Amino acid sequence: PWHYSGDVMTIEYRTDPDRVAALLPDGVEPAGEDPGAVAIVWADWQSCSDSGEELLDPVLSQYKECFVVVRCRYEGETYSRCVFIWVDKDFALARGWYQGYPKKIGSIWMTRPVAVGRAGPRLGAGGVFGATLQANDRRLVEARLTLTGGSETGGFVNALPMLHSRWMPSIEKGGGDSLAELVTMRSRDVDLGPAYTGDAEVRLFGSPVEELADLEPREMIAGYWRQVGATFDGGASLG
């Protein structure tokens, strides 16, 4: 298993539901309720295996990521689905491909909360956080979250079991796919810190090689900040 602990900032908004539907594979439908809901999630992770040895060589355990989640339905069940994701370390990239995340390399930054001094916001009403994503020398997203108080949740878009596609084409021309399956996964041993919510702003920027800007915000929902711990220990193939 892989164990994760980190700070997670989530911005939720609504876009054109047709733009969400266009990103879903055959046989997977938009969610029946609020089909245009999108979450952009920034996370600053520390991860390790059971031995914890990576924690003593932090370059092997620390990474950041930014991922975009929508909700969908497959065979009568509602899932969360990651449609875009960028990470800043190669080990996280390879691990994501194994899990079914469509990870790419990017540059991810997010404001850190502090408990002492003035070089950072406090986790509480009035705390202001920023986050950015860059890839291929272009800024793709920037966001701001101003906390207004506590929250019962960390959002609803990224709160369901994940529905992923694991796919690899054949090396031979016309050889079909070497791997093509839908899989589902859910973390275990989830350990959640207090959740905070607030007013969110997000801007998406166009790029000649990215499609993220197609999910332009039409209505903001809210932003959230939470510390999260969880373990990934496998999933299940759905076909």
CSV table of C-alpha atoms in Angstrom, one decimal, residues 98-186:
chain,number,residue,atom,x,y,z
A,98,TYR,CA,-0.8,2.4,-12.6
A,99,GLN,CA,-3.9,3.6,-10.7
A,100,GLY,CA,-5.6,5.0,-13.8
A,101,TYR,CA,-5.0,8.7,-13.3
A,102,PRO,CA,-4.1,10.5,-16.6
A,103,LYS,CA,-1.1,12.2,-15.0
A,104,LYS,CA,1.2,14.7,-16.7
A,105,ILE,CA,4.2,16.7,-15.4
A,106,GLY,CA,3.5,20.3,-14.3
A,107,SER,CA,4.6,23.0,-11.9
A,108,ILE,CA,2.2,23.3,-8.9
A,109,TRP,CA,2.3,25.8,-6.1
A,110,MET,CA,0.0,26.6,-3.2
A,111,THR,CA,0.1,28.9,-0.2
A,112,ARG,CA,1.0,27.1,3.0
A,113,PRO,CA,-0.9,27.8,6.3
A,114,VAL,CA,1.2,28.8,9.3
A,115,ALA,CA,0.7,28.8,13.0
A,116,VAL,CA,3.5,31.3,13.9
A,117,GLY,CA,4.7,34.5,12.3
A,118,ARG,CA,3.4,36.6,9.5
A,119,ALA,CA,4.6,34.7,6.4
A,120,GLY,CA,1.4,32.8,5.8
A,121,PRO,CA,-2.4,32.7,6.5
A,122,ARG,CA,-4.0,31.1,9.5
A,123,LEU,CA,-6.5,28.3,9.0
A,124,GLY,CA,-9.6,30.2,10.0
A,125,ALA,CA,-11.9,33.0,8.9
A,126,GLY,CA,-10.0,35.7,7.0
A,127,GLY,CA,-7.2,33.4,5.8
A,128,VAL,CA,-6.4,33.9,2.1
A,129,PHE,CA,-4.8,31.2,0.0
A,130,GLY,CA,-3.5,31.2,-3.6
A,131,ALA,CA,-2.7,28.3,-5.9
A,132,THR,CA,-1.3,28.0,-9.4
A,133,LEU,CA,-0.7,25.4,-12.1
A,134,GLN,CA,1.8,25.7,-15.0
A,135,ALA,CA,2.7,23.1,-17.7
A,136,ASN,CA,4.9,23.4,-20.8
A,137,ASP,CA,5.9,27.0,-19.8
A,138,ARG,CA,2.3,28.2,-19.7
A,139,ARG,CA,0.0,29.0,-16.8
A,140,LEU,CA,-3.1,27.0,-16.9
A,141,VAL,CA,-4.9,27.8,-13.7
A,142,GLU,CA,-4.8,30.3,-10.9
A,143,ALA,CA,-7.1,30.4,-7.9
A,144,ARG,CA,-7.7,32.2,-4.6
A,145,LEU,CA,-9.6,31.1,-1.6
A,146,THR,CA,-10.7,33.4,1.3
A,147,LEU,CA,-11.8,31.3,4.3
A,148,THR,CA,-15.0,32.3,6.0
A,149,GLY,CA,-15.2,29.6,8.6
A,150,GLY,CA,-15.5,25.9,9.3
A,151,SER,CA,-17.2,23.4,7.1
A,152,GLU,CA,-18.8,20.0,7.5
A,153,THR,CA,-17.2,18.7,4.3
A,154,GLY,CA,-14.4,19.4,1.9
A,155,GLY,CA,-16.7,19.5,-1.1
A,156,PHE,CA,-18.9,17.0,-2.9
A,157,VAL,CA,-17.5,16.6,-6.4
A,158,ASN,CA,-14.4,14.6,-5.3
A,159,ALA,CA,-16.2,12.7,-2.6
A,160,LEU,CA,-17.1,9.4,-4.3
A,161,PRO,CA,-15.3,6.3,-5.4
A,162,MET,CA,-13.1,7.0,-8.5
A,163,LEU,CA,-13.9,5.7,-12.0
A,164,HIS,CA,-10.6,5.5,-13.9
A,165,SER,CA,-9.6,4.3,-17.4
A,166,ARG,CA,-6.4,2.3,-17.6
A,167,TRP,CA,-5.3,2.3,-21.3
A,168,MET,CA,-2.3,1.4,-23.4
A,169,PRO,CA,-2.3,1.0,-27.2
A,170,SER,CA,-0.6,-1.9,-28.8
A,171,ILE,CA,3.0,-1.4,-30.0
A,172,GLU,CA,1.9,-2.9,-33.4
A,173,LYS,CA,0.1,-0.8,-35.9
A,174,GLY,CA,-3.5,-2.0,-36.1
A,175,GLY,CA,-2.9,-4.3,-33.1
A,176,GLY,CA,-5.7,-2.9,-31.0
A,177,ASP,CA,-5.3,-2.0,-27.3
A,178,SER,CA,-2.9,-3.8,-25.1
A,179,LEU,CA,-4.8,-2.6,-22.1
A,180,ALA,CA,-8.3,-1.0,-22.0
A,181,GLU,CA,-10.3,-1.3,-18.8
A,182,LEU,CA,-12.5,0.8,-16.5
A,183,VAL,CA,-11.4,0.5,-12.8
A,184,THR,CA,-12.7,1.8,-9.5
A,185,MET,CA,-10.8,2.6,-6.4
A,186,ARG,CA,-11.4,4.2,-3.0
